[in-house]
Short mmCIF file of C-alpha atoms in Angstrom, two decimals:
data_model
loop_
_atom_site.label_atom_id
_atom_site.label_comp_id
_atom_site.label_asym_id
_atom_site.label_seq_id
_atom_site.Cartn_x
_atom_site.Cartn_y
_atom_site.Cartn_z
CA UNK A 61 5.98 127.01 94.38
CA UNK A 62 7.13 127.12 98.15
CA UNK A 63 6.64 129.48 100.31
CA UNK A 64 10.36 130.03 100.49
CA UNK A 65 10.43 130.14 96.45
CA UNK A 66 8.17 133.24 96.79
CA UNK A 67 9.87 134.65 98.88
CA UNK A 68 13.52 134.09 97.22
CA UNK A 69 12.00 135.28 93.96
CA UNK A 70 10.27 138.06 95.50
CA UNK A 71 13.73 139.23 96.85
CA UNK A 72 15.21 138.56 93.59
CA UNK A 73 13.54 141.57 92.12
CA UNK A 74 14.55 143.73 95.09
CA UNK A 75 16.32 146.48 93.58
CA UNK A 76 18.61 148.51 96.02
CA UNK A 77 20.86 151.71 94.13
CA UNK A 78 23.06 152.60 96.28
CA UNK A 79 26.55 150.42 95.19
CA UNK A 80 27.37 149.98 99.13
CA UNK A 81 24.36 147.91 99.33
CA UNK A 82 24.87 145.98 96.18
CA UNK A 83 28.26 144.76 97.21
CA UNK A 84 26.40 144.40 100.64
CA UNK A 85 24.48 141.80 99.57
CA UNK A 86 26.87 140.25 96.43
CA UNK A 87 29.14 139.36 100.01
CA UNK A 88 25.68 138.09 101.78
CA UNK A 89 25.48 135.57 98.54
CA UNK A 90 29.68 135.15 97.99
CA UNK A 91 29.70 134.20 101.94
CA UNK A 92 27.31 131.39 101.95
CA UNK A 93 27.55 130.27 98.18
CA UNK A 94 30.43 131.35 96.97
CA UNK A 95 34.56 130.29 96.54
CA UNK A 96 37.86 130.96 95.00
CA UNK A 97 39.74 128.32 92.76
CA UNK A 98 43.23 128.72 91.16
CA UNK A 99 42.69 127.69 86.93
CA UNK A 100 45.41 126.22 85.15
CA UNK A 101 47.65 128.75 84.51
CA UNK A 102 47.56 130.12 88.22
CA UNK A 103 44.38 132.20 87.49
CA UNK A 104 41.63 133.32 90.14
CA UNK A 105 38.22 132.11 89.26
CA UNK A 106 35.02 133.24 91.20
CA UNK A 107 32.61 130.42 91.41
CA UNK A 108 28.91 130.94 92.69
CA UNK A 109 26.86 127.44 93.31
CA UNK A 110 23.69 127.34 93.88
CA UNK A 111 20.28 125.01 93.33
CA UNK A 112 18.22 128.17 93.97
CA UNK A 113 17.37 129.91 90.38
CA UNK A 114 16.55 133.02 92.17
CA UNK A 115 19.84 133.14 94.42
CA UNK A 116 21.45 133.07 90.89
CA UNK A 117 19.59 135.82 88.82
CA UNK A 118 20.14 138.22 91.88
CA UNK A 119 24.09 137.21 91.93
CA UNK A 120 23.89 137.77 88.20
CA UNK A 121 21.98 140.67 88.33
CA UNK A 122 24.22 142.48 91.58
CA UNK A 123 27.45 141.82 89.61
CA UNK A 124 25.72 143.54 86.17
CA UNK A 125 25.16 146.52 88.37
CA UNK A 126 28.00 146.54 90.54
CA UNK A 127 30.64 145.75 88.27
CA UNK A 128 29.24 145.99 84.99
CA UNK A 129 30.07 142.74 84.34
CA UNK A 130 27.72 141.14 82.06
CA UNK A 131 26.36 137.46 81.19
CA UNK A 132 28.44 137.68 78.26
CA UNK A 133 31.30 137.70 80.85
CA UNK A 134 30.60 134.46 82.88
CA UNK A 135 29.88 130.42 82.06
CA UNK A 136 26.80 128.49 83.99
CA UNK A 137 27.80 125.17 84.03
CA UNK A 138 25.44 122.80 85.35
CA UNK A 139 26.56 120.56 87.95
CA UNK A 140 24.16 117.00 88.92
CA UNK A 141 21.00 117.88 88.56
CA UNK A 142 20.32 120.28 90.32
CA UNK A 143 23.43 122.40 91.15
CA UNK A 144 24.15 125.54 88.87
CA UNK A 145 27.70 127.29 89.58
CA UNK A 146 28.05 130.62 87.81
CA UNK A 147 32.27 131.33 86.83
CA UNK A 148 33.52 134.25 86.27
CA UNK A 149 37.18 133.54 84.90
CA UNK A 150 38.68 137.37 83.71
CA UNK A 151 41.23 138.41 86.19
CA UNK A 152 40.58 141.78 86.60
CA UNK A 153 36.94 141.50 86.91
CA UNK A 154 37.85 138.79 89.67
CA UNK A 155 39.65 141.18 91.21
CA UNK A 156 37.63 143.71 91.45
CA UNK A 157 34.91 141.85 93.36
CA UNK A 158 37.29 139.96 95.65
CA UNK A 159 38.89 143.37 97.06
CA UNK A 160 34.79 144.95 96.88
CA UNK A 161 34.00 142.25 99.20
CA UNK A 162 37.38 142.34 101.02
CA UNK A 163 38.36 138.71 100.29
CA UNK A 164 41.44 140.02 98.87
CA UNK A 165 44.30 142.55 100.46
CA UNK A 166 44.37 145.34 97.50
CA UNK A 167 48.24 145.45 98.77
CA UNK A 168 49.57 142.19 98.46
CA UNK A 169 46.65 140.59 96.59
CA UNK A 170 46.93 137.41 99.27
CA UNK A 171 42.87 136.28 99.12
CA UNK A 172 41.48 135.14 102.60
CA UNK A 173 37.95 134.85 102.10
CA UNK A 174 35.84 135.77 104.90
CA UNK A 175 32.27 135.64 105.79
CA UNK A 176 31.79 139.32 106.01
CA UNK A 177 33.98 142.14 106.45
CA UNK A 178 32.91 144.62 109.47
CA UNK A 179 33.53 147.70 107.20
CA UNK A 180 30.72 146.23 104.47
CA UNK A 181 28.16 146.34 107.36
CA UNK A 182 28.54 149.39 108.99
CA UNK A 183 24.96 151.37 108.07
CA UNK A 184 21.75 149.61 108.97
CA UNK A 185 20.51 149.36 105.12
CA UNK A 186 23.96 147.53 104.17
CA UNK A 187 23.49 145.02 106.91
CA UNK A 188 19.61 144.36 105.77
CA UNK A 189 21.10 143.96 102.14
CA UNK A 190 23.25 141.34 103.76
CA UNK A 191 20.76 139.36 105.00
CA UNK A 192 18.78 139.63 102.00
CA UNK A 193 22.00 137.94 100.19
CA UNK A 194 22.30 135.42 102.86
CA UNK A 195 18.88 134.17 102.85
CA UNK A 196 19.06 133.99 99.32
CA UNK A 197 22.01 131.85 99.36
CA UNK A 198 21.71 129.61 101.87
CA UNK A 199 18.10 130.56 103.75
CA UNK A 200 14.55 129.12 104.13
CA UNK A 201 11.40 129.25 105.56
CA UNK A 202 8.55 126.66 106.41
CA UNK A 203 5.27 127.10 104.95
CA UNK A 204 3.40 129.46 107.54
CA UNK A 205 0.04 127.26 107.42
CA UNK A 206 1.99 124.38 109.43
CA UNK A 207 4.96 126.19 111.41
CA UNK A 208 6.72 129.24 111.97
CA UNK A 209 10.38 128.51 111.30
CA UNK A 210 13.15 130.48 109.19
CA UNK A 211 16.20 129.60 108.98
CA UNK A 212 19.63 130.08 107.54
CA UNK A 213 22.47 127.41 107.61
CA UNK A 214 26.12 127.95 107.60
CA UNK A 215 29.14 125.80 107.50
CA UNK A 216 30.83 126.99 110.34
CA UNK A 217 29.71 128.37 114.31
CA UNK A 218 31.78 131.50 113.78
CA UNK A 219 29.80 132.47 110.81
CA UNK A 220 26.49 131.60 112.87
CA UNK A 221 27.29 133.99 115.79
CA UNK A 222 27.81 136.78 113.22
CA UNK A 223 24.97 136.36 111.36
CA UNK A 224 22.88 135.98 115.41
CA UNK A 225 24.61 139.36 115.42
CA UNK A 226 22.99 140.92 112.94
CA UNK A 227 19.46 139.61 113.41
CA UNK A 228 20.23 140.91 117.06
CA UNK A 229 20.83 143.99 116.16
CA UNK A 230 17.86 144.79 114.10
CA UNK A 231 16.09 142.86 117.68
CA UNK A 232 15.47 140.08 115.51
CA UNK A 233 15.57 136.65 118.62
CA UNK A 234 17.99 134.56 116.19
CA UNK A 235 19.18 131.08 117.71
CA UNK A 236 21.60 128.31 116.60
CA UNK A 237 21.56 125.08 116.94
CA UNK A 238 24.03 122.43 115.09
CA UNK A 239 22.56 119.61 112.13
CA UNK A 240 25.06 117.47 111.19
CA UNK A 241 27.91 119.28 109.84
CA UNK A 242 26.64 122.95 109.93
CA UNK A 243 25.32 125.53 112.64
CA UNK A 244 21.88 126.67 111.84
CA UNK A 245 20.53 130.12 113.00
CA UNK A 246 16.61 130.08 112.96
CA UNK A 247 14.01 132.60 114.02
CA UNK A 248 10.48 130.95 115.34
CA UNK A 249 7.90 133.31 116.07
CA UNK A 250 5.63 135.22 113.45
CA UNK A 251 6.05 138.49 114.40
CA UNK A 252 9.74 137.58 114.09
CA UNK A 253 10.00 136.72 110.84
CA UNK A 254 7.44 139.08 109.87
CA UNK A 255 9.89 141.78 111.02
CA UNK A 256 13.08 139.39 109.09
CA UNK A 257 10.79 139.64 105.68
CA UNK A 258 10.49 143.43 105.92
CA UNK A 259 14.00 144.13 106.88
CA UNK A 260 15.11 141.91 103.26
CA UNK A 261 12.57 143.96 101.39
CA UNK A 262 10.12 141.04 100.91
CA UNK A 263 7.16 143.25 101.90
CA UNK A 264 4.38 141.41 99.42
CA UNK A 265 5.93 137.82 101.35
CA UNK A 266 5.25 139.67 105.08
CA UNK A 267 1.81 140.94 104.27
CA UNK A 268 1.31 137.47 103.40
CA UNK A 269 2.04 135.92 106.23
CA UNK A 270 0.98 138.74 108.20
CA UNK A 271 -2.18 137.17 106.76
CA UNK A 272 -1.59 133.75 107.69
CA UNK A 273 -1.35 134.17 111.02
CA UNK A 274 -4.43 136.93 111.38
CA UNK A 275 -6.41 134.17 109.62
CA UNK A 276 -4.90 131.36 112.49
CA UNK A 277 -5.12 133.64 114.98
CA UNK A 278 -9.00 134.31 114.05
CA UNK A 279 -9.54 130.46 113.26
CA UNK A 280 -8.28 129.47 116.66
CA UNK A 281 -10.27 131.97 119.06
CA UNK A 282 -13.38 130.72 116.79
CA UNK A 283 -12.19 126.99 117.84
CA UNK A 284 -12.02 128.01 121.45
CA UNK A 285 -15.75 129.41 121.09
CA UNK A 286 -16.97 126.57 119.81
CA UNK A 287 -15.20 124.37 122.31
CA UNK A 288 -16.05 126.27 124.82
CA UNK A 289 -19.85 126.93 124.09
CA UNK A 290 -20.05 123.24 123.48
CA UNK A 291 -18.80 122.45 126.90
CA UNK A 292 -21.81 124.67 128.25
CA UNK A 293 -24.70 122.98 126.16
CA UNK A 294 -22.65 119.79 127.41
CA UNK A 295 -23.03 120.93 131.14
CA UNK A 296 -26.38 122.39 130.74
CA UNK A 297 -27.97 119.13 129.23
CA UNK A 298 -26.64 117.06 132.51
CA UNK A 299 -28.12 119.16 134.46
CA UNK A 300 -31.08 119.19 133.24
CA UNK A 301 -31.21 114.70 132.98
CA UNK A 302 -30.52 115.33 136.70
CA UNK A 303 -33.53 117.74 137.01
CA UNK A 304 -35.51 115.58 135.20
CA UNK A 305 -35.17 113.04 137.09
CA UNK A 306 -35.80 114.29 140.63
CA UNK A 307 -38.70 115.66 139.09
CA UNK A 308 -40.11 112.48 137.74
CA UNK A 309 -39.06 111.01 141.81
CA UNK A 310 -41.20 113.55 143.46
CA UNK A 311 -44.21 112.80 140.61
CA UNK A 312 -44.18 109.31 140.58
CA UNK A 313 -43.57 108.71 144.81
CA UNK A 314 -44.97 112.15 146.29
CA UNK A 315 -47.03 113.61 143.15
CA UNK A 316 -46.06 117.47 142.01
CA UNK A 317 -49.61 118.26 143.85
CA UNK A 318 -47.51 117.83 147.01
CA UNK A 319 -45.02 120.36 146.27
CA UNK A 320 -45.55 124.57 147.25
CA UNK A 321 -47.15 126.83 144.15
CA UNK A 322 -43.51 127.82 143.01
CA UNK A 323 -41.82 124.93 143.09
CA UNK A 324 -44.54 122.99 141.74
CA UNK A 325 -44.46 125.51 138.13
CA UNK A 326 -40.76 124.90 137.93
CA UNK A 327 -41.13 121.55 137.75
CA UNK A 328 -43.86 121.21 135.23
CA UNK A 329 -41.82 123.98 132.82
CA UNK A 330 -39.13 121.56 133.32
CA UNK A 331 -41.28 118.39 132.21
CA UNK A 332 -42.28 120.44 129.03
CA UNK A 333 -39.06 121.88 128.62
CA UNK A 334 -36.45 119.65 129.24
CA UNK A 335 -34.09 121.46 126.68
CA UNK A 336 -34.18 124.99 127.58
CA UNK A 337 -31.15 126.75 129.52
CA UNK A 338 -32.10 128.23 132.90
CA UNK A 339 -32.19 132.06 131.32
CA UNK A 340 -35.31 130.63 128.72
CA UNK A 341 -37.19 128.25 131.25
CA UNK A 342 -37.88 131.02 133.65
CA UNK A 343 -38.98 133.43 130.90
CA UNK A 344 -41.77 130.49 130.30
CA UNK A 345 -43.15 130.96 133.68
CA UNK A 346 -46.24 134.02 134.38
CA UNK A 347 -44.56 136.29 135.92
CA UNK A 348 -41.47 135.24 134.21
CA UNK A 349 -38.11 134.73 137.03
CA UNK A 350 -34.28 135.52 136.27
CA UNK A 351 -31.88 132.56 135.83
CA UNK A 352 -30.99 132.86 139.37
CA UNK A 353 -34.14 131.82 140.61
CA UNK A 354 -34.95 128.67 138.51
CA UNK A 355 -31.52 127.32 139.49
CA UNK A 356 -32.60 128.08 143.24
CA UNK A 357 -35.86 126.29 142.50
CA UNK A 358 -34.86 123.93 140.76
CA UNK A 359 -31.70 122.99 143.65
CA UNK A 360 -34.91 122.81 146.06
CA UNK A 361 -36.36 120.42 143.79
CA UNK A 362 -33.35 118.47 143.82
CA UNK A 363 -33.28 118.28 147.73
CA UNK A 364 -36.38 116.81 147.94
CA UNK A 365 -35.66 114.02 145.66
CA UNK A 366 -32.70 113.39 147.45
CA UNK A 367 -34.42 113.25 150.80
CA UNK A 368 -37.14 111.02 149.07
CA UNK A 369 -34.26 108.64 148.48
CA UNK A 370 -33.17 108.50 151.96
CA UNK A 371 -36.68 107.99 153.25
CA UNK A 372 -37.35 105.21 151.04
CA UNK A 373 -33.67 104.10 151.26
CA UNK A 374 -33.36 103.83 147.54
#
């Protein structure tokens, strides 16, 4: 399974009590996945469509508990191969969850569905039930091992800047962008969607990622380490070629007898030692000299090459 699927099915299993929240989230899933048809006979019908297995057993499930209406009560009809719409075709159970999600005017029984009703979001805990029905219906997120990205997509922009709303509120950085025929509000960094996850009630899904991204996190300062320490031995080993070899000029043109007392130790520790870092070549010599003063020395050294060079013009 996905990422996402564990998280879907993790939020399946959420179980809020309070009814407010239940219808809460019932219009999070109705808003994204759900419509009204007129049956023969001039009936309402409630349809639910979904591809997501979980999406359904929580619409299921919040309609059971909300309503008491029962599987026994509703048809799944399989649509392609992938589609499942759930129809509930009693009128008076239709009803019932039409004016509980305010898609219907309990005076004149006109239905206008909308995408949510300001009165069904009005305490924090509704409005975190409606996301939880939202990204259940119509949400996703990448697997956290390549990217951060969650996202949920709606059919329309006005729908997008409502649903921005809420993430804003909770100071959740929602953005939207359009793909192809629908507005798309997606959150991109970690601690983001680590906060989105809680908010739903996925809380096994955010220690996991919270996870992911300690594990990253740790993984990428080791990386830098490396890179870095291997940059060092890098630098430290051309240095020392070039030490080598004006070492090697003074022997072969000038011989090391030439060269003062201190100098002259330096550059045989060198010769012997040509892959120690500055720190361990001066703890060689008797009395043993910090790492500033073999790099001194060994700069001297260096000099004299050079000068060497321009004598001989070489």
């Amino acid at each position: 399974m996905s990422f996402s699927s564990d998280v879907k099915e993790e939020l399946e299993k959420r179980n809020d009590g309070a009814k407010h929240c239940q219808i809460a989230e019932l219009a999070g899933l109705l808003a994204f996945s759900g419509k009204v048809r007129r049956a023969r006979g001039g009936k309402w019908q409630l349809l639910f469509s979904t591809e997501n297995k979980s999406a359904r057993a929580a619409y299921m499930d919040l309609l059971a508990k909300a309503f008491a209406i029962g599987e026994g009560d509703l048809s799944v009809e399989r649509e392609g191969r992938r589609v499942y719409t759930v129809r509930l075709t009693d009128e008076e159970q239709v009803h019932r969850a039409l004016m509980a999600v305010k898609w219907m005017d309990p005076k004149t029984g006109q239905i206008e569905p909308v995408f949510v009703h300001d009165i069904l979001i009005q305490r924090e805990d509704d409005r975190k039930a409606f996301l939880r029905g939202a990204f259940l219906a119509a949400g996703s997120l990448t697997d956290p091992r390549k990217q951060y990205h969650m996202e949920i997509v709606c059919s329309y922009a006005a729908d997008a800047k409502k649903l921005t709303q809420i993430f804003w509120f909770f100071h959740i950085d929602a953005h939207t962008v359009h793909r192809k025929n629908s507005t798309v509000v997606y959150v991109k960094e970690a601690g983001q969607i680590t906060d989105a996850l809680n908010l739903m009630g996925a809380y096994v899904s955010q220690m996991d990622l919270t996870n992911v991204v300690i594990y990253k996190e740790v993984r990428n300062e080791v990386n830098r380490k490396v890179n870095c320490e291997t940059a060092n031995s890098n630098k430290t080993a051309v240095a020392a070629v070039r030490q080598l070899k004006a070492i090697e000029k003074i022997r072969d043109e000038g011989g090391l007898e030439s060269l003062p007392v201190q100098l002259r130790e330096i550059a045989q520790a060198r010769l012997e030692n040509p892959e120690l870092d500055l720190k361990s070549l001066g703890e060689t010599l008797d009395p043993p000299i910090g790492k500033s003063g073999v790099n001194h020395r060994l700069r001297r050294l260096i000099q004299i090459a050079d000068g060497l060079s321009q004598t001989n013009g070489k």
